């Protein structure tokens, strides 16, 4: 039993949403821990920038909501990496933040297609490699906005709640074949996704900080570290879990701000 901090030396990892935010930061962490990483995203400029920031790595343009692309890119990445041990599904889009009665179905469906269908398709494509080899670790990204109810999040919230369920179901299906499937459920994280919502006045950072026991947003590094742990052999008996990395958001059940009771 290892007693030193875990290593990902020799592991081959594919990260969706690797051009930005949590995915990009996680790629750096996995690489620092010894893994060979490949990044996918729809944002090719971001992919090039992240590859450069990492000193060069494999990148693949891929829209995770497109079944053919998901299948082809996972196979191509595994080929180029020389295998696939870790898949991190960080590609995602935010909600329109609109009341249910004002919503149109096309944008609603698009959020579900990227966040839920995309995650499922990438899990399934990764498992086509991991199940036959008898090992692998998949980490999905859920959110506190899934198990928790939020007004004006009626696409994003259900997509993330479904990722919690999907993670359990796949863990049960593939556990007997040596493949672990877990998720991280972040609270609010300081990434470009959230910066956009703050800019648009759809998020009030001070109110979020006051509602969070740890009193601040997460850094992408704090999410990436949890992803790295779940992907590592130190989490070898953990599967089907969603680890909420939320500064205590889900734990808090009081009325009003944490600071004012
Ligand atoms: N930032 C937060 O507060 C927060 C909180 C909870 C969960 N999350 C989740 O974490 C994940 C990463 O979010 P982030 O904050 O790093 O956002 P981000 O916008 O910085 O990164 C998301 C990446 O996904 C890519 N992407 C979008 N649609 C895609 C598609 N169809 N195919 C492939 N790539 C696509 C984007 O181009 C972008 O590079 C998302 O699933 C998000 O829902 C974020």
PDB file of C-alpha atoms and ligand atoms in Angstrom:
ATOM      1  CA  UNK A   1       0.000   0.000   0.000  1.00  0.00           C
ATOM      2  CA  UNK A   2       1.480   3.333  -1.106  1.00  0.00           C
ATOM      3  CA  UNK A   3       1.925   5.881   1.665  1.00  0.00           C
ATOM      4  CA  UNK A   4       3.370   8.729  -0.379  1.00  0.00           C
ATOM      5  CA  UNK A   5       1.239  11.232  -2.283  1.00  0.00           C
ATOM      6  CA  UNK A   6      -0.360   9.628  -5.315  1.00  0.00           C
ATOM      7  CA  UNK A   7       1.197   9.666  -8.761  1.00  0.00           C
ATOM      8  CA  UNK A   8      -0.361   9.323 -12.196  1.00  0.00           C
ATOM      9  CA  UNK A   9       2.935   8.292 -13.814  1.00  0.00           C
ATOM     10  CA  UNK A  10       2.341   6.155 -16.886  1.00  0.00           C
ATOM     11  CA  UNK A  11      -1.383   6.978 -17.091  1.00  0.00           C
ATOM     12  CA  UNK A  12      -2.955   8.224 -20.317  1.00  0.00           C
ATOM     13  CA  UNK A  13      -5.691  10.822 -19.842  1.00  0.00           C
ATOM     14  CA  UNK A  14      -8.222  12.467 -22.144  1.00  0.00           C
ATOM     15  CA  UNK A  15      -9.930  15.679 -20.952  1.00  0.00           C
ATOM     16  CA  UNK A  16     -12.960  17.262 -22.602  1.00  0.00           C
ATOM     17  CA  UNK A  17     -13.488  20.989 -22.199  1.00  0.00           C
ATOM     18  CA  UNK A  18      -9.703  21.135 -22.046  1.00  0.00           C
ATOM     19  CA  UNK A  19      -9.463  24.579 -23.634  1.00  0.00           C
ATOM     20  CA  UNK A  20     -10.691  26.491 -20.596  1.00  0.00           C
ATOM     21  CA  UNK A  21     -11.469  26.621 -16.897  1.00  0.00           C
ATOM     22  CA  UNK A  22     -11.653  23.407 -14.903  1.00  0.00           C
ATOM     23  CA  UNK A  23     -10.677  21.164 -17.835  1.00  0.00           C
ATOM     24  CA  UNK A  24      -7.591  23.211 -18.727  1.00  0.00           C
ATOM     25  CA  UNK A  25      -6.471  23.443 -15.096  1.00  0.00           C
ATOM     26  CA  UNK A  26      -7.072  19.733 -14.531  1.00  0.00           C
ATOM     27  CA  UNK A  27      -4.910  18.916 -17.550  1.00  0.00           C
ATOM     28  CA  UNK A  28      -1.987  20.748 -15.946  1.00  0.00           C
ATOM     29  CA  UNK A  29      -2.509  18.957 -12.625  1.00  0.00           C
ATOM     30  CA  UNK A  30      -2.735  15.509 -14.227  1.00  0.00           C
ATOM     31  CA  UNK A  31       0.375  16.233 -16.232  1.00  0.00           C
ATOM     32  CA  UNK A  32       2.252  17.456 -13.127  1.00  0.00           C
ATOM     33  CA  UNK A  33       1.314  14.160 -11.474  1.00  0.00           C
ATOM     34  CA  UNK A  34       2.921  12.259 -14.353  1.00  0.00           C
ATOM     35  CA  UNK A  35       0.068  11.513 -16.784  1.00  0.00           C
ATOM     36  CA  UNK A  36       0.255  11.972 -20.551  1.00  0.00           C
ATOM     37  CA  UNK A  37      -2.710  14.183 -21.454  1.00  0.00           C
ATOM     38  CA  UNK A  38      -4.778  14.858 -24.547  1.00  0.00           C
ATOM     39  CA  UNK A  39      -7.279  17.719 -24.683  1.00  0.00           C
ATOM     40  CA  UNK A  40     -10.514  18.025 -26.651  1.00  0.00           C
ATOM     41  CA  UNK A  41     -12.816  21.006 -27.054  1.00  0.00           C
ATOM     42  CA  UNK A  42     -14.875  22.860 -29.658  1.00  0.00           C
ATOM     43  CA  UNK A  43     -12.635  25.890 -29.070  1.00  0.00           C
ATOM     44  CA  UNK A  44      -9.588  25.256 -31.259  1.00  0.00           C
ATOM     45  CA  UNK A  45      -7.857  28.540 -30.357  1.00  0.00           C
ATOM     46  CA  UNK A  46      -8.203  27.699 -26.674  1.00  0.00           C
ATOM     47  CA  UNK A  47      -6.855  24.207 -27.328  1.00  0.00           C
ATOM     48  CA  UNK A  48      -3.774  25.628 -29.026  1.00  0.00           C
ATOM     49  CA  UNK A  49      -3.211  28.075 -26.156  1.00  0.00           C
ATOM     50  CA  UNK A  50      -3.562  25.355 -23.506  1.00  0.00           C
ATOM     51  CA  UNK A  51      -1.272  23.013 -25.395  1.00  0.00           C
ATOM     52  CA  UNK A  52       1.332  25.768 -25.494  1.00  0.00           C
ATOM     53  CA  UNK A  53       0.841  26.483 -21.789  1.00  0.00           C
ATOM     54  CA  UNK A  54       1.505  22.804 -21.083  1.00  0.00           C
ATOM     55  CA  UNK A  55       4.626  22.793 -23.233  1.00  0.00           C
ATOM     56  CA  UNK A  56       2.848  20.867 -26.001  1.00  0.00           C
ATOM     57  CA  UNK A  57       0.255  18.118 -25.832  1.00  0.00           C
ATOM     58  CA  UNK A  58      -2.178  16.287 -28.095  1.00  0.00           C
ATOM     59  CA  UNK A  59      -5.312  18.254 -28.939  1.00  0.00           C
ATOM     60  CA  UNK A  60      -8.473  17.210 -30.785  1.00  0.00           C
ATOM     61  CA  UNK A  61     -11.363  19.367 -31.923  1.00  0.00           C
ATOM     62  CA  UNK A  62     -14.576  17.671 -30.834  1.00  0.00           C
ATOM     63  CA  UNK A  63     -18.181  18.653 -30.155  1.00  0.00           C
ATOM     64  CA  UNK A  64     -19.120  16.188 -27.414  1.00  0.00           C
ATOM     65  CA  UNK A  65     -22.811  16.436 -28.323  1.00  0.00           C
ATOM     66  CA  UNK A  66     -22.095  14.872 -31.732  1.00  0.00           C
ATOM     67  CA  UNK A  67     -22.124  11.083 -31.461  1.00  0.00           C
ATOM     68  CA  UNK A  68     -19.853  10.393 -34.436  1.00  0.00           C
ATOM     69  CA  UNK A  69     -17.275  12.956 -33.275  1.00  0.00           C
ATOM     70  CA  UNK A  70     -17.308  11.626 -29.720  1.00  0.00           C
ATOM     71  CA  UNK A  71     -16.669   8.073 -30.891  1.00  0.00           C
ATOM     72  CA  UNK A  72     -13.990   9.043 -33.410  1.00  0.00           C
ATOM     73  CA  UNK A  73     -12.073  11.435 -31.161  1.00  0.00           C
ATOM     74  CA  UNK A  74     -11.879   9.131 -28.147  1.00  0.00           C
ATOM     75  CA  UNK A  75     -10.579   6.343 -30.398  1.00  0.00           C
ATOM     76  CA  UNK A  76      -8.084   8.697 -32.085  1.00  0.00           C
ATOM     77  CA  UNK A  77      -6.869  10.114 -28.771  1.00  0.00           C
ATOM     78  CA  UNK A  78      -6.390   6.646 -27.265  1.00  0.00           C
ATOM     79  CA  UNK A  79      -4.491   5.636 -30.391  1.00  0.00           C
ATOM     80  CA  UNK A  80      -2.228   8.673 -30.235  1.00  0.00           C
ATOM     81  CA  UNK A  81      -1.679   8.368 -26.460  1.00  0.00           C
ATOM     82  CA  UNK A  82      -1.018   4.633 -26.703  1.00  0.00           C
ATOM     83  CA  UNK A  83      -3.976   3.763 -24.450  1.00  0.00           C
ATOM     84  CA  UNK A  84      -6.569   5.351 -22.215  1.00  0.00           C
ATOM     85  CA  UNK A  85      -6.647   5.072 -18.408  1.00  0.00           C
ATOM     86  CA  UNK A  86      -8.409   8.292 -17.401  1.00  0.00           C
ATOM     87  CA  UNK A  87     -11.272  10.233 -18.990  1.00  0.00           C
ATOM     88  CA  UNK A  88     -12.345  13.578 -17.515  1.00  0.00           C
ATOM     89  CA  UNK A  89     -15.586  15.020 -18.895  1.00  0.00           C
ATOM     90  CA  UNK A  90     -15.420  18.748 -18.214  1.00  0.00           C
ATOM     91  CA  UNK A  91     -17.050  20.094 -21.406  1.00  0.00           C
ATOM     92  CA  UNK A  92     -20.198  21.961 -20.488  1.00  0.00           C
ATOM     93  CA  UNK A  93     -22.313  25.020 -21.099  1.00  0.00           C
ATOM     94  CA  UNK A  94     -24.138  27.310 -18.673  1.00  0.00           C
ATOM     95  CA  UNK A  95     -27.843  27.857 -18.445  1.00  0.00           C
ATOM     96  CA  UNK A  96     -29.547  30.733 -20.226  1.00  0.00           C
ATOM     97  CA  UNK A  97     -30.761  31.713 -16.730  1.00  0.00           C
ATOM     98  CA  UNK A  98     -34.378  32.248 -17.786  1.00  0.00           C
ATOM     99  CA  UNK A  99     -37.656  31.542 -16.040  1.00  0.00           C
ATOM    100  CA  UNK A 100     -39.292  28.274 -17.079  1.00  0.00           C
ATOM    101  CA  UNK A 101     -42.337  30.027 -18.496  1.00  0.00           C
ATOM    102  CA  UNK A 102     -40.114  32.092 -20.810  1.00  0.00           C
ATOM    103  CA  UNK A 103     -38.034  29.234 -22.167  1.00  0.00           C
ATOM    104  CA  UNK A 104     -37.888  27.947 -25.720  1.00  0.00           C
ATOM    105  CA  UNK A 105     -37.099  24.300 -26.286  1.00  0.00           C
ATOM    106  CA  UNK A 106     -34.216  24.574 -28.728  1.00  0.00           C
ATOM    107  CA  UNK A 107     -31.752  26.260 -26.329  1.00  0.00           C
ATOM    108  CA  UNK A 108     -33.027  24.037 -23.503  1.00  0.00           C
ATOM    109  CA  UNK A 109     -32.289  20.951 -25.590  1.00  0.00           C
ATOM    110  CA  UNK A 110     -28.838  22.261 -26.575  1.00  0.00           C
ATOM    111  CA  UNK A 111     -27.817  22.515 -22.898  1.00  0.00           C
ATOM    112  CA  UNK A 112     -29.006  18.957 -22.293  1.00  0.00           C
ATOM    113  CA  UNK A 113     -27.216  17.764 -25.439  1.00  0.00           C
ATOM    114  CA  UNK A 114     -23.843  19.187 -24.448  1.00  0.00           C
ATOM    115  CA  UNK A 115     -23.949  18.564 -20.703  1.00  0.00           C
ATOM    116  CA  UNK A 116     -25.799  15.253 -20.436  1.00  0.00           C
ATOM    117  CA  UNK A 117     -25.746  13.554 -23.831  1.00  0.00           C
ATOM    118  CA  UNK A 118     -22.155  14.728 -24.380  1.00  0.00           C
ATOM    119  CA  UNK A 119     -21.043  13.309 -21.039  1.00  0.00           C
ATOM    120  CA  UNK A 120     -22.786  10.005 -21.727  1.00  0.00           C
ATOM    121  CA  UNK A 121     -21.320   9.722 -25.220  1.00  0.00           C
ATOM    122  CA  UNK A 122     -17.785  10.426 -24.009  1.00  0.00           C
ATOM    123  CA  UNK A 123     -18.164   7.945 -21.098  1.00  0.00           C
ATOM    124  CA  UNK A 124     -19.411   5.277 -23.488  1.00  0.00           C
ATOM    125  CA  UNK A 125     -16.634   5.887 -26.020  1.00  0.00           C
ATOM    126  CA  UNK A 126     -13.999   5.756 -23.241  1.00  0.00           C
ATOM    127  CA  UNK A 127     -15.506   2.553 -21.857  1.00  0.00           C
ATOM    128  CA  UNK A 128     -15.200   0.885 -25.270  1.00  0.00           C
ATOM    129  CA  UNK A 129     -11.464   0.992 -24.543  1.00  0.00           C
ATOM    130  CA  UNK A 130     -11.465   0.682 -20.740  1.00  0.00           C
ATOM    131  CA  UNK A 131     -13.910  -2.227 -20.335  1.00  0.00           C
ATOM    132  CA  UNK A 132     -11.996  -4.652 -22.598  1.00  0.00           C
ATOM    133  CA  UNK A 133      -8.674  -3.720 -20.920  1.00  0.00           C
ATOM    134  CA  UNK A 134     -10.245  -4.275 -17.480  1.00  0.00           C
ATOM    135  CA  UNK A 135      -9.299  -0.936 -15.929  1.00  0.00           C
ATOM    136  CA  UNK A 136      -9.909   2.770 -16.162  1.00  0.00           C
ATOM    137  CA  UNK A 137     -11.235   5.767 -14.258  1.00  0.00           C
ATOM    138  CA  UNK A 138     -13.807   8.243 -15.522  1.00  0.00           C
ATOM    139  CA  UNK A 139     -14.560  11.526 -13.749  1.00  0.00           C
ATOM    140  CA  UNK A 140     -17.639  13.544 -14.736  1.00  0.00           C
ATOM    141  CA  UNK A 141     -18.506  17.070 -13.644  1.00  0.00           C
ATOM    142  CA  UNK A 142     -21.847  17.591 -11.916  1.00  0.00           C
ATOM    143  CA  UNK A 143     -22.677  20.695  -9.848  1.00  0.00           C
ATOM    144  CA  UNK A 144     -24.378  21.756  -6.626  1.00  0.00           C
ATOM    145  CA  UNK A 145     -26.972  23.048  -9.090  1.00  0.00           C
ATOM    146  CA  UNK A 146     -28.487  19.643  -9.718  1.00  0.00           C
ATOM    147  CA  UNK A 147     -29.304  18.064  -6.383  1.00  0.00           C
ATOM    148  CA  UNK A 148     -30.175  21.608  -5.256  1.00  0.00           C
ATOM    149  CA  UNK A 149     -33.112  23.456  -6.820  1.00  0.00           C
ATOM    150  CA  UNK A 150     -32.508  26.881  -8.412  1.00  0.00           C
ATOM    151  CA  UNK A 151     -35.006  29.169 -10.128  1.00  0.00           C
ATOM    152  CA  UNK A 152     -34.059  29.972 -13.761  1.00  0.00           C
ATOM    153  CA  UNK A 153     -31.804  26.888 -14.103  1.00  0.00           C
ATOM    154  CA  UNK A 154     -34.324  24.432 -15.554  1.00  0.00           C
ATOM    155  CA  UNK A 155     -31.958  23.096 -18.210  1.00  0.00           C
ATOM    156  CA  UNK A 156     -28.561  23.232 -16.480  1.00  0.00           C
ATOM    157  CA  UNK A 157     -29.845  21.881 -13.144  1.00  0.00           C
ATOM    158  CA  UNK A 158     -31.560  18.792 -14.591  1.00  0.00           C
ATOM    159  CA  UNK A 159     -28.540  18.110 -16.830  1.00  0.00           C
ATOM    160  CA  UNK A 160     -26.262  18.087 -13.772  1.00  0.00           C
ATOM    161  CA  UNK A 161     -28.665  16.090 -11.582  1.00  0.00           C
ATOM    162  CA  UNK A 162     -28.770  13.523 -14.380  1.00  0.00           C
ATOM    163  CA  UNK A 163     -24.967  13.362 -14.416  1.00  0.00           C
ATOM    164  CA  UNK A 164     -25.069  12.333 -10.742  1.00  0.00           C
ATOM    165  CA  UNK A 165     -27.493   9.525 -11.673  1.00  0.00           C
ATOM    166  CA  UNK A 166     -25.587   8.569 -14.821  1.00  0.00           C
ATOM    167  CA  UNK A 167     -22.362   8.315 -12.812  1.00  0.00           C
ATOM    168  CA  UNK A 168     -23.993   5.834 -10.426  1.00  0.00           C
ATOM    169  CA  UNK A 169     -25.508   3.770 -13.193  1.00  0.00           C
ATOM    170  CA  UNK A 170     -22.319   3.481 -15.238  1.00  0.00           C
ATOM    171  CA  UNK A 171     -20.320   2.724 -12.070  1.00  0.00           C
ATOM    172  CA  UNK A 172     -22.621  -0.249 -11.376  1.00  0.00           C
ATOM    173  CA  UNK A 173     -22.479  -1.430 -14.981  1.00  0.00           C
ATOM    174  CA  UNK A 174     -18.717  -1.193 -15.452  1.00  0.00           C
ATOM    175  CA  UNK A 175     -17.484  -1.777 -11.867  1.00  0.00           C
ATOM    176  CA  UNK A 176     -17.376  -5.547 -12.355  1.00  0.00           C
ATOM    177  CA  UNK A 177     -15.095  -4.899 -15.355  1.00  0.00           C
ATOM    178  CA  UNK A 178     -12.621  -2.781 -13.369  1.00  0.00           C
ATOM    179  CA  UNK A 179     -13.761   0.640 -14.564  1.00  0.00           C
ATOM    180  CA  UNK A 180     -14.569   3.248 -11.905  1.00  0.00           C
ATOM    181  CA  UNK A 181     -16.942   6.137 -12.655  1.00  0.00           C
ATOM    182  CA  UNK A 182     -17.172   9.107 -10.298  1.00  0.00           C
ATOM    183  CA  UNK A 183     -18.105  12.766 -10.470  1.00  0.00           C
ATOM    184  CA  UNK A 184     -17.048  15.989  -8.860  1.00  0.00           C
ATOM    185  CA  UNK A 185     -19.843  18.402  -7.940  1.00  0.00           C
ATOM    186  CA  UNK A 186     -18.352  21.884  -7.764  1.00  0.00           C
ATOM    187  CA  UNK A 187     -19.899  24.867  -6.075  1.00  0.00           C
ATOM    188  CA  UNK A 188     -19.233  28.141  -7.867  1.00  0.00           C
ATOM    189  CA  UNK A 189     -15.734  28.185  -9.357  1.00  0.00           C
ATOM    190  CA  UNK A 190     -13.831  31.225 -10.609  1.00  0.00           C
ATOM    191  CA  UNK A 191     -13.628  30.246 -14.311  1.00  0.00           C
ATOM    192  CA  UNK A 192     -14.504  32.040 -17.573  1.00  0.00           C
ATOM    193  CA  UNK A 193     -17.964  30.366 -17.405  1.00  0.00           C
ATOM    194  CA  UNK A 194     -18.782  32.156 -14.158  1.00  0.00           C
ATOM    195  CA  UNK A 195     -17.000  35.379 -15.149  1.00  0.00           C
ATOM    196  CA  UNK A 196     -19.502  35.656 -18.035  1.00  0.00           C
ATOM    197  CA  UNK A 197     -22.497  35.241 -15.713  1.00  0.00           C
ATOM    198  CA  UNK A 198     -21.070  37.802 -13.272  1.00  0.00           C
ATOM    199  CA  UNK A 199     -20.500  40.263 -16.127  1.00  0.00           C
ATOM    200  CA  UNK A 200     -24.091  39.777 -17.324  1.00  0.00           C
ATOM    201  CA  UNK A 201     -25.375  40.487 -13.799  1.00  0.00           C
ATOM    202  CA  UNK A 202     -26.782  36.944 -13.532  1.00  0.00           C
ATOM    203  CA  UNK A 203     -24.647  36.088 -10.517  1.00  0.00           C
ATOM    204  CA  UNK A 204     -23.955  38.173  -7.417  1.00  0.00           C
ATOM    205  CA  UNK A 205     -20.586  37.042  -6.034  1.00  0.00           C
ATOM    206  CA  UNK A 206     -21.049  38.695  -2.651  1.00  0.00           C
ATOM    207  CA  UNK A 207     -24.325  36.863  -2.054  1.00  0.00           C
ATOM    208  CA  UNK A 208     -22.724  33.576  -3.063  1.00  0.00           C
ATOM    209  CA  UNK A 209     -19.802  34.166  -0.718  1.00  0.00           C
ATOM    210  CA  UNK A 210     -22.188  34.935   2.135  1.00  0.00           C
ATOM    211  CA  UNK A 211     -24.148  31.711   1.454  1.00  0.00           C
ATOM    212  CA  UNK A 212     -20.963  29.574   1.399  1.00  0.00           C
ATOM    213  CA  UNK A 213     -19.522  28.305   4.722  1.00  0.00           C
ATOM    214  CA  UNK A 214     -15.963  28.765   3.417  1.00  0.00           C
ATOM    215  CA  UNK A 215     -16.936  32.276   2.308  1.00  0.00           C
ATOM    216  CA  UNK A 216     -15.560  32.331  -1.246  1.00  0.00           C
ATOM    217  CA  UNK A 217     -15.681  30.788  -4.707  1.00  0.00           C
ATOM    218  CA  UNK A 218     -13.493  27.759  -5.478  1.00  0.00           C
ATOM    219  CA  UNK A 219     -10.392  28.028  -7.611  1.00  0.00           C
ATOM    220  CA  UNK A 220     -10.210  25.721 -10.654  1.00  0.00           C
ATOM    221  CA  UNK A 221      -7.154  24.132  -9.000  1.00  0.00           C
ATOM    222  CA  UNK A 222      -9.275  23.018  -6.036  1.00  0.00           C
ATOM    223  CA  UNK A 223     -11.643  21.219  -8.421  1.00  0.00           C
ATOM    224  CA  UNK A 224      -8.800  19.776 -10.507  1.00  0.00           C
ATOM    225  CA  UNK A 225      -7.097  18.344  -7.416  1.00  0.00           C
ATOM    226  CA  UNK A 226     -10.284  16.459  -6.495  1.00  0.00           C
ATOM    227  CA  UNK A 227     -10.619  15.184 -10.052  1.00  0.00           C
ATOM    228  CA  UNK A 228      -7.003  13.985  -9.958  1.00  0.00           C
ATOM    229  CA  UNK A 229      -7.633  12.145  -6.690  1.00  0.00           C
ATOM    230  CA  UNK A 230     -10.744  10.378  -8.033  1.00  0.00           C
ATOM    231  CA  UNK A 231      -8.839   9.445 -11.190  1.00  0.00           C
ATOM    232  CA  UNK A 232      -5.928   8.028  -9.195  1.00  0.00           C
ATOM    233  CA  UNK A 233      -5.356   4.638  -7.607  1.00  0.00           C
ATOM    234  CA  UNK A 234      -5.737   6.329  -4.209  1.00  0.00           C
ATOM    235  CA  UNK A 235      -9.466   6.289  -4.988  1.00  0.00           C
ATOM    236  CA  UNK A 236      -9.328   2.607  -5.968  1.00  0.00           C
ATOM    237  CA  UNK A 237     -12.389   1.655  -3.844  1.00  0.00           C
ATOM    238  CA  UNK A 238     -14.477   4.695  -4.763  1.00  0.00           C
ATOM    239  CA  UNK A 239     -17.009   4.400  -7.561  1.00  0.00           C
ATOM    240  CA  UNK A 240     -20.452   5.821  -8.258  1.00  0.00           C
ATOM    241  CA  UNK A 241     -19.739   8.801  -5.996  1.00  0.00           C
ATOM    242  CA  UNK A 242     -20.274  12.479  -6.583  1.00  0.00           C
ATOM    243  CA  UNK A 243     -17.793  14.362  -4.437  1.00  0.00           C
ATOM    244  CA  UNK A 244     -19.148  17.832  -3.757  1.00  0.00           C
ATOM    245  CA  UNK A 245     -16.271  20.306  -3.743  1.00  0.00           C
ATOM    246  CA  UNK A 246     -18.340  23.276  -2.733  1.00  0.00           C
ATOM    247  CA  UNK A 247     -16.926  25.036   0.320  1.00  0.00           C
ATOM    248  CA  UNK A 248     -19.799  23.581   2.371  1.00  0.00           C
ATOM    249  CA  UNK A 249     -22.612  24.839   0.090  1.00  0.00           C
ATOM    250  CA  UNK A 250     -24.541  21.536   0.181  1.00  0.00           C
ATOM    251  CA  UNK A 251     -23.973  21.138   3.908  1.00  0.00           C
ATOM    252  CA  UNK A 252     -25.542  24.493   4.777  1.00  0.00           C
ATOM    253  CA  UNK A 253     -29.206  24.275   5.636  1.00  0.00           C
ATOM    254  CA  UNK A 254     -29.665  27.456   7.658  1.00  0.00           C
ATOM    255  CA  UNK A 255     -31.796  30.474   6.845  1.00  0.00           C
ATOM    256  CA  UNK A 256     -30.096  33.404   5.116  1.00  0.00           C
ATOM    257  CA  UNK A 257     -26.381  34.086   5.054  1.00  0.00           C
ATOM    258  CA  UNK A 258     -23.949  31.813   6.855  1.00  0.00           C
ATOM    259  CA  UNK A 259     -22.315  34.853   8.447  1.00  0.00           C
ATOM    260  CA  UNK A 260     -25.433  36.415   9.916  1.00  0.00           C
ATOM    261  CA  UNK A 261     -27.033  33.735  12.079  1.00  0.00           C
TER     262      UNK A 261
HETATM  263  N1  LIG B   1     -17.438  27.237 -13.021  1.00  0.00           N
HETATM  264  C1  LIG B   1     -18.340  26.806 -12.149  1.00  0.00           C
HETATM  265  O1  LIG B   1     -18.723  27.510 -11.207  1.00  0.00           O
HETATM  266  C2  LIG B   1     -18.893  25.415 -12.270  1.00  0.00           C
HETATM  267  C3  LIG B   1     -19.656  24.921 -11.211  1.00  0.00           C
HETATM  268  C4  LIG B   1     -20.180  23.642 -11.299  1.00  0.00           C
HETATM  269  C5  LIG B   1     -19.935  22.868 -12.410  1.00  0.00           C
HETATM  270  N2  LIG B   1     -19.193  23.378 -13.441  1.00  0.00           N
HETATM  271  C6  LIG B   1     -18.992  22.525 -14.600  1.00  0.00           C
HETATM  272  O2  LIG B   1     -17.612  22.354 -14.823  1.00  0.00           O
HETATM  273  C7  LIG B   1     -17.388  22.109 -16.215  1.00  0.00           C
HETATM  274  C8  LIG B   1     -16.336  23.067 -16.718  1.00  0.00           C
HETATM  275  O3  LIG B   1     -16.814  24.387 -16.560  1.00  0.00           O
HETATM  276  P1  LIG B   1     -15.836  25.649 -16.530  1.00  0.00           P
HETATM  277  O4  LIG B   1     -16.286  26.506 -15.427  1.00  0.00           O
HETATM  278  O5  LIG B   1     -14.431  25.185 -16.621  1.00  0.00           O
HETATM  279  O6  LIG B   1     -16.323  26.362 -17.876  1.00  0.00           O
HETATM  280  P2  LIG B   1     -15.504  26.945 -19.113  1.00  0.00           P
HETATM  281  O7  LIG B   1     -16.516  27.645 -19.936  1.00  0.00           O
HETATM  282  O8  LIG B   1     -14.306  27.671 -18.650  1.00  0.00           O
HETATM  283  O9  LIG B   1     -15.034  25.614 -19.865  1.00  0.00           O
HETATM  284  C9  LIG B   1     -15.946  24.770 -20.520  1.00  0.00           C
HETATM  285  C10 LIG B   1     -15.308  24.273 -21.789  1.00  0.00           C
HETATM  286  O10 LIG B   1     -16.230  23.384 -22.444  1.00  0.00           O
HETATM  287  C11 LIG B   1     -16.140  23.638 -23.829  1.00  0.00           C
HETATM  288  N3  LIG B   1     -17.350  23.201 -24.524  1.00  0.00           N
HETATM  289  C12 LIG B   1     -18.559  23.805 -24.524  1.00  0.00           C
HETATM  290  N4  LIG B   1     -19.404  23.125 -25.320  1.00  0.00           N
HETATM  291  C13 LIG B   1     -18.700  22.069 -25.835  1.00  0.00           C
HETATM  292  C14 LIG B   1     -19.026  21.020 -26.714  1.00  0.00           C
HETATM  293  N5  LIG B   1     -20.239  20.917 -27.269  1.00  0.00           N
HETATM  294  N6  LIG B   1     -18.068  20.115 -27.014  1.00  0.00           N
HETATM  295  C15 LIG B   1     -16.837  20.226 -26.481  1.00  0.00           C
HETATM  296  N7  LIG B   1     -16.456  21.208 -25.649  1.00  0.00           N
HETATM  297  C16 LIG B   1     -17.389  22.126 -25.324  1.00  0.00           C
HETATM  298  C17 LIG B   1     -15.933  25.147 -23.939  1.00  0.00           C
HETATM  299  O11 LIG B   1     -15.420  25.519 -25.198  1.00  0.00           O
HETATM  300  C18 LIG B   1     -14.998  25.404 -22.792  1.00  0.00           C
HETATM  301  O12 LIG B   1     -13.638  25.332 -23.197  1.00  0.00           O
HETATM  302  C19 LIG B   1     -18.742  22.284 -16.896  1.00  0.00           C
HETATM  303  O13 LIG B   1     -19.335  21.020 -17.069  1.00  0.00           O
HETATM  304  C20 LIG B   1     -19.529  23.090 -15.891  1.00  0.00           C
HETATM  305  O14 LIG B   1     -20.920  22.881 -16.017  1.00  0.00           O
HETATM  306  C21 LIG B   1     -18.662  24.633 -13.392  1.00  0.00           C
END
